[in-house]
Amino acid sequence: MRIGYLGETELRVHPLLLLVLAAACVLGKLNALLQALVAIALHEGSHAILCHAFGARVYALELMPFGAVARVDRRGMQGHAELCIAAAGPLASLLIAGLTAMCAYLLPRTAGMTEAFLTYNLVLAAVNLLPAMPLDGGRILRSLLQKRMTLHAATLLCCALGILAGAGFLGLTASCAARGIYNLTFPTMGIFLLVAAIRELRLLPETEVQAYFRRFDALRSGGGCRITYLAAHESMPASEAVRILRRDRFNVLRVVDTEMRLVGELDEGDLLRGIAAYGGERSIGELIAFDRGH
């Protein structure tokens, strides 16, 4: 649900947060929730600062009970920018927790007022370091995995971990309920992870296209990037070929036949233009033939 804009960033609130807010009012926990939201805002602010430093624009920010999901235009980002941006949130939360603890130590009278805020920052850092999308830990893991696999495969794995983590929290909720223990945190976290991980999967094609434009912008601005040569059979559908492209590298497909003889080459620009013109169901061998025909 859109609530307004902060500069060029669209601000949204997830309906689940509204339910948690209503429950907090009924249970008399509104003050605690507001402290948690301040901790979340500071956490997300650190992400926004790093995004700006790496030349990325946050075009939408959706606030959720245990954090926020940022929609980032990553064109212009280079190298390990995603890892640095993702790590900034937990590090900022830990730093704020340390400063809060120091304040409580130096000013003992404030200890009662700062204890909850300290706890929220520690929990926020710990939860976001879970290696599951869309949490910061999941984005850090995806960035590291891309040294060994494609963006598509790394995203699928990290989203699967997010879905498993969400199911785990819901399972923990059921286990606690069977023992007469009722806690809103576990089901809220479980639902959040399930919904957000599935959303990341739906946005995967957009993420892959953004990776291409990021490389293109880097080359157009006078920069450079590594080139990766990949071999693929001429019968491979073009939509499948897009998934094996390496992120942050300029990709060239060496298309071969059944006898492993070279049929031709397609760079990633030719591949995407071919998909736009003829469709993703066409084979890469057909795209080469179409290109030669012109």
Tab-separated table of C-alpha atoms in Angstrom:
chain	number	residue	atom	x	y	z
A	1	MET	CA	0.000	0.000	0.000
A	2	ARG	CA	1.518	3.313	-1.085
A	3	ILE	CA	1.653	6.041	1.548
A	4	GLY	CA	3.708	8.711	-0.245
A	5	TYR	CA	7.139	9.599	-1.557
A	6	LEU	CA	10.469	10.516	-0.008
A	7	GLY	CA	12.287	12.321	-2.794
A	8	GLU	CA	12.164	9.897	-5.742
A	9	THR	CA	11.524	6.885	-3.508
A	10	GLU	CA	7.981	5.535	-3.290
A	11	LEU	CA	7.064	4.582	0.292
A	12	ARG	CA	4.834	1.564	0.854
A	13	VAL	CA	3.469	-0.216	3.906
A	14	HIS	CA	2.745	-3.934	3.818
A	15	PRO	CA	-0.775	-4.829	5.073
A	16	LEU	CA	0.811	-7.273	7.529
A	17	LEU	CA	2.430	-4.340	9.343
A	18	LEU	CA	-0.976	-2.688	9.743
A	19	LEU	CA	-2.268	-5.858	11.396
A	20	VAL	CA	0.731	-5.922	13.749
A	21	LEU	CA	0.190	-2.222	14.515
A	22	ALA	CA	-3.470	-2.857	15.379
A	23	ALA	CA	-2.507	-5.799	17.590
A	24	ALA	CA	0.116	-3.652	19.358
A	25	CYS	CA	-2.496	-1.000	20.125
A	26	VAL	CA	-4.903	-3.595	21.556
A	27	LEU	CA	-2.169	-5.237	23.648
A	28	GLY	CA	-0.709	-1.941	24.859
A	29	LYS	CA	2.577	-2.479	23.027
A	30	LEU	CA	2.434	0.558	20.739
A	31	ASN	CA	5.470	2.240	22.346
A	32	ALA	CA	7.536	-0.928	21.901
A	33	LEU	CA	6.486	-1.211	18.253
A	34	LEU	CA	7.404	2.413	17.575
A	35	GLN	CA	10.898	1.800	18.982
A	36	ALA	CA	11.197	-1.215	16.716
A	37	LEU	CA	10.151	0.879	13.695
A	38	VAL	CA	12.814	3.476	14.547
A	39	ALA	CA	15.407	0.694	14.636
A	40	ILE	CA	14.152	-0.517	11.237
A	41	ALA	CA	14.278	3.005	9.786
A	42	LEU	CA	17.921	3.432	10.882
A	43	HIS	CA	18.759	-0.009	9.496
A	44	GLU	CA	17.209	0.804	6.112
A	45	GLY	CA	18.770	4.262	6.110
A	46	SER	CA	22.212	2.669	6.086
A	47	HIS	CA	21.221	0.678	3.003
A	48	ALA	CA	20.016	3.839	1.279
A	49	ILE	CA	23.293	5.659	2.003
A	50	LEU	CA	25.326	2.817	0.479
A	51	CYS	CA	22.985	2.640	-2.520
A	52	HIS	CA	23.612	6.321	-3.178
A	53	ALA	CA	27.371	5.815	-2.767
A	54	PHE	CA	27.347	3.059	-5.398
A	55	GLY	CA	25.210	5.042	-7.828
A	56	ALA	CA	22.023	3.003	-7.335
A	57	ARG	CA	18.559	4.517	-6.909
A	58	VAL	CA	15.993	3.171	-4.437
A	59	TYR	CA	12.747	3.632	-6.356
A	60	ALA	CA	10.467	1.925	-3.801
A	61	LEU	CA	10.683	1.015	-0.119
A	62	GLU	CA	8.074	-1.237	1.506
A	63	LEU	CA	7.990	-1.280	5.306
A	64	MET	CA	7.287	-4.664	6.889
A	65	PRO	CA	7.097	-5.911	10.494
A	66	PHE	CA	10.699	-7.180	10.566
A	67	GLY	CA	12.349	-4.835	8.142
A	68	ALA	CA	11.771	-3.403	4.713
A	69	VAL	CA	12.158	-4.566	1.136
A	70	ALA	CA	13.887	-2.037	-1.103
A	71	ARG	CA	13.389	-2.007	-4.870
A	72	VAL	CA	16.676	-0.764	-6.263
A	73	ASP	CA	17.594	0.300	-9.779
A	74	ARG	CA	21.024	-1.304	-9.798
A	75	ARG	CA	22.200	0.205	-13.075
A	76	GLY	CA	25.537	1.846	-12.404
A	77	MET	CA	26.462	-0.477	-9.546
A	78	GLN	CA	29.811	-2.181	-9.891
A	79	GLY	CA	31.571	-5.235	-8.490
A	80	HIS	CA	30.662	-6.221	-4.958
A	81	ALA	CA	28.209	-3.351	-4.458
A	82	GLU	CA	25.296	-5.634	-3.558
A	83	LEU	CA	27.362	-7.352	-0.862
A	84	CYS	CA	28.420	-4.010	0.660
A	85	ILE	CA	24.891	-2.594	0.544
A	86	ALA	CA	23.399	-5.711	2.132
A	87	ALA	CA	26.048	-5.854	4.867
A	88	ALA	CA	25.520	-2.184	5.757
A	89	GLY	CA	22.161	-2.861	7.466
A	90	PRO	CA	23.257	-5.475	10.032
A	91	LEU	CA	26.494	-3.577	10.691
A	92	ALA	CA	24.547	-0.363	11.317
A	93	SER	CA	22.150	-2.170	13.687
A	94	LEU	CA	25.074	-3.647	15.624
A	95	LEU	CA	26.759	-0.240	15.789
A	96	ILE	CA	23.564	1.392	17.075
A	97	ALA	CA	23.176	-1.401	19.639
A	98	GLY	CA	26.739	-0.769	20.814
A	99	LEU	CA	26.158	2.969	21.130
A	100	THR	CA	22.903	2.326	23.012
A	101	ALA	CA	24.678	-0.029	25.425
A	102	MET	CA	27.415	2.571	25.960
A	103	CYS	CA	24.788	5.217	26.676
A	104	ALA	CA	23.111	2.934	29.245
A	105	TYR	CA	26.481	2.254	30.883
A	106	LEU	CA	27.477	5.920	31.089
A	107	LEU	CA	23.981	7.068	32.081
A	108	PRO	CA	22.512	4.300	34.259
A	109	ARG	CA	19.212	6.138	34.653
A	110	THR	CA	18.514	5.651	30.930
A	111	ALA	CA	19.039	1.871	31.065
A	112	GLY	CA	15.348	1.118	31.506
A	113	MET	CA	14.373	3.267	28.536
A	114	THR	CA	17.091	2.007	26.213
A	115	GLU	CA	16.968	-1.722	26.997
A	116	ALA	CA	14.161	-2.457	24.530
A	117	PHE	CA	15.763	-0.365	21.781
A	118	LEU	CA	19.063	-2.202	22.320
A	119	THR	CA	17.272	-5.553	22.045
A	120	TYR	CA	15.456	-4.567	18.845
A	121	ASN	CA	18.691	-3.604	17.116
A	122	LEU	CA	20.405	-6.835	18.136
A	123	VAL	CA	17.447	-8.933	16.978
A	124	LEU	CA	17.198	-6.957	13.738
A	125	ALA	CA	20.864	-7.598	12.977
A	126	ALA	CA	20.635	-11.303	13.893
A	127	VAL	CA	17.462	-11.970	11.888
A	128	ASN	CA	18.713	-10.117	8.820
A	129	LEU	CA	21.920	-12.152	8.811
A	130	LEU	CA	19.949	-15.353	8.176
A	131	PRO	CA	21.112	-16.649	4.754
A	132	ALA	CA	17.678	-16.422	3.158
A	133	MET	CA	16.196	-14.051	0.601
A	134	PRO	CA	15.065	-11.329	0.865
A	135	LEU	CA	16.961	-10.775	4.126
A	136	ASP	CA	20.368	-9.099	4.036
A	137	GLY	CA	22.064	-12.411	4.764
A	138	GLY	CA	20.398	-13.892	1.699
A	139	ARG	CA	21.636	-11.049	-0.496
A	140	ILE	CA	25.148	-11.421	0.913
A	141	LEU	CA	25.030	-15.156	0.199
A	142	ARG	CA	23.749	-14.552	-3.345
A	143	SER	CA	26.578	-12.133	-4.031
A	144	LEU	CA	29.132	-14.703	-2.830
A	145	LEU	CA	27.498	-17.569	-4.743
A	146	GLN	CA	27.733	-15.664	-8.010
A	147	LYS	CA	31.440	-16.391	-8.045
A	148	ARG	CA	30.473	-20.041	-8.605
A	149	MET	CA	27.096	-19.907	-10.367
A	150	THR	CA	24.784	-17.694	-12.392
A	151	LEU	CA	22.578	-14.943	-10.977
A	152	HIS	CA	19.518	-17.039	-11.815
A	153	ALA	CA	20.750	-20.137	-9.964
A	154	ALA	CA	22.001	-18.132	-6.956
A	155	THR	CA	18.669	-16.301	-6.655
A	156	LEU	CA	16.677	-19.543	-6.882
A	157	LEU	CA	18.792	-21.115	-4.133
A	158	CYS	CA	18.564	-18.115	-1.778
A	159	CYS	CA	14.797	-17.750	-2.344
A	160	ALA	CA	14.361	-21.460	-1.642
A	161	LEU	CA	16.194	-20.918	1.656
A	162	GLY	CA	13.834	-18.008	2.371
A	163	ILE	CA	10.782	-20.204	1.759
A	164	LEU	CA	12.231	-22.969	3.944
A	165	ALA	CA	13.000	-20.464	6.710
A	166	GLY	CA	9.450	-19.100	6.511
A	167	ALA	CA	8.013	-22.616	6.716
A	168	GLY	CA	10.325	-23.297	9.665
A	169	PHE	CA	9.010	-20.297	11.594
A	170	LEU	CA	5.409	-21.397	10.937
A	171	GLY	CA	6.302	-24.907	12.070
A	172	LEU	CA	7.813	-23.443	15.235
A	173	THR	CA	4.577	-21.491	15.753
A	174	ALA	CA	2.525	-24.679	15.579
A	175	SER	CA	4.936	-26.477	17.930
A	176	CYS	CA	4.727	-23.676	20.497
A	177	ALA	CA	0.934	-23.507	20.210
A	178	ALA	CA	0.712	-27.245	20.905
A	179	ARG	CA	2.538	-26.560	24.177
A	180	GLY	CA	0.260	-23.664	25.078
A	181	ILE	CA	2.839	-21.015	24.135
A	182	TYR	CA	1.539	-18.248	21.881
A	183	ASN	CA	3.912	-15.775	20.228
A	184	LEU	CA	3.049	-13.397	17.383
A	185	THR	CA	6.684	-13.011	16.352
A	186	PHE	CA	7.141	-16.465	14.832
A	187	PRO	CA	4.048	-16.521	12.570
A	188	THR	CA	4.618	-12.915	11.480
A	189	MET	CA	8.213	-13.690	10.544
A	190	GLY	CA	7.172	-16.886	8.787
A	191	ILE	CA	4.516	-15.198	6.667
A	192	PHE	CA	6.858	-12.302	5.884
A	193	LEU	CA	9.613	-14.627	4.623
A	194	LEU	CA	7.248	-16.729	2.532
A	195	VAL	CA	5.575	-13.747	0.872
A	196	ALA	CA	8.802	-11.799	0.301
A	197	ALA	CA	10.771	-14.800	-1.044
A	198	ILE	CA	8.019	-15.639	-3.540
A	199	ARG	CA	7.959	-11.994	-4.619
A	200	GLU	CA	11.713	-12.084	-5.224
A	201	LEU	CA	11.203	-15.100	-7.492
A	202	ARG	CA	8.568	-13.221	-9.480
A	203	LEU	CA	10.954	-10.277	-9.899
A	204	LEU	CA	13.857	-12.481	-11.044
A	205	PRO	CA	13.450	-11.715	-14.796
A	206	GLU	CA	13.583	-7.987	-14.021
A	207	THR	CA	16.719	-8.524	-11.907
A	208	GLU	CA	18.437	-10.350	-14.775
A	209	VAL	CA	17.616	-7.590	-17.256
A	210	GLN	CA	18.929	-4.967	-14.821
A	211	ALA	CA	22.204	-6.894	-14.607
A	212	TYR	CA	22.574	-6.599	-18.385
A	213	PHE	CA	21.866	-2.860	-18.401
A	214	ARG	CA	24.348	-2.363	-15.559
A	215	ARG	CA	27.093	-3.926	-17.663
A	216	PHE	CA	25.998	-1.919	-20.695
A	217	ASP	CA	26.085	1.370	-18.761
A	218	ALA	CA	29.545	0.551	-17.409
A	219	LEU	CA	30.900	-0.016	-20.919
A	220	ARG	CA	29.134	3.024	-22.354
A	221	SER	CA	30.591	5.282	-19.656
A	222	GLY	CA	34.123	4.244	-20.563
A	223	GLY	CA	34.522	1.501	-17.989
A	224	GLY	CA	35.156	-2.158	-18.535
A	225	CYS	CA	34.181	-5.585	-17.337
A	226	ARG	CA	35.403	-9.124	-17.665
A	227	ILE	CA	34.317	-11.261	-20.597
A	228	THR	CA	33.063	-14.806	-20.131
A	229	TYR	CA	32.778	-17.298	-22.988
A	230	LEU	CA	30.096	-19.943	-22.540
A	231	ALA	CA	29.408	-22.960	-24.753
A	232	ALA	CA	25.811	-23.968	-25.471
A	233	HIS	CA	24.116	-26.359	-27.881
A	234	GLU	CA	22.280	-24.771	-30.799
A	235	SER	CA	18.984	-26.343	-29.657
A	236	MET	CA	18.959	-24.456	-26.320
A	237	PRO	CA	15.950	-22.082	-26.078
A	238	ALA	CA	16.953	-18.438	-25.934
A	239	SER	CA	15.041	-17.966	-22.652
A	240	GLU	CA	17.137	-20.732	-21.092
A	241	ALA	CA	20.365	-19.255	-22.466
A	242	VAL	CA	19.665	-15.978	-20.633
A	243	ARG	CA	19.689	-17.870	-17.334
A	244	ILE	CA	23.264	-19.107	-17.730
A	245	LEU	CA	24.736	-15.655	-18.307
A	246	ARG	CA	27.206	-14.580	-15.663
A	247	ARG	CA	26.475	-11.406	-13.726
A	248	ASP	CA	28.901	-8.440	-13.810
A	249	ARG	CA	30.580	-9.892	-16.890
A	250	PHE	CA	30.055	-9.435	-20.604
A	251	ASN	CA	28.895	-12.808	-21.917
A	252	VAL	CA	29.563	-14.398	-25.293
A	253	LEU	CA	27.850	-17.651	-26.206
A	254	ARG	CA	29.800	-20.036	-28.423
A	255	VAL	CA	27.018	-22.014	-30.098
A	256	VAL	CA	27.934	-25.578	-31.088
A	257	ASP	CA	26.167	-28.468	-32.840
A	258	THR	CA	25.908	-32.097	-31.764
A	259	GLU	CA	29.425	-32.781	-33.110
A	260	MET	CA	30.775	-29.903	-30.985
A	261	ARG	CA	31.519	-27.888	-34.095
A	262	LEU	CA	31.202	-24.110	-33.787
A	263	VAL	CA	27.988	-22.842	-35.384
A	264	GLY	CA	28.523	-19.213	-34.440
A	265	GLU	CA	28.658	-16.740	-31.584
A	266	LEU	CA	26.056	-14.622	-29.827
A	267	ASP	CA	26.952	-11.952	-27.321
A	268	GLU	CA	24.387	-11.086	-24.660
A	269	GLY	CA	23.203	-8.021	-26.562
A	270	ASP	CA	22.442	-10.085	-29.686
A	271	LEU	CA	20.717	-12.685	-27.510
A	272	LEU	CA	18.378	-10.162	-25.859
A	273	ARG	CA	17.632	-8.435	-29.152
A	274	GLY	CA	16.821	-11.817	-30.674
A	275	ILE	CA	14.434	-12.619	-27.834
A	276	ALA	CA	12.733	-9.243	-28.254
A	277	ALA	CA	12.348	-9.799	-32.008
A	278	TYR	CA	11.538	-13.520	-32.239
A	279	GLY	CA	10.598	-14.672	-28.734
A	280	GLY	CA	12.298	-16.638	-25.979
A	281	GLU	CA	11.100	-20.004	-27.275
A	282	ARG	CA	13.376	-19.766	-30.333
A	283	SER	CA	16.626	-21.715	-30.131
A	284	ILE	CA	19.942	-19.882	-30.099
A	285	GLY	CA	20.822	-21.692	-33.330
A	286	GLU	CA	17.774	-20.115	-34.959
A	287	LEU	CA	18.768	-16.672	-33.660
A	288	ILE	CA	22.163	-17.036	-35.330
A	289	ALA	CA	20.476	-18.073	-38.593
A	290	PHE	CA	18.097	-15.096	-38.399
A	291	ASP	CA	21.025	-12.763	-37.744
A	292	ARG	CA	22.918	-14.107	-40.749
A	293	GLY	CA	19.820	-13.746	-42.884
A	294	HIS	CA	19.857	-10.032	-42.233
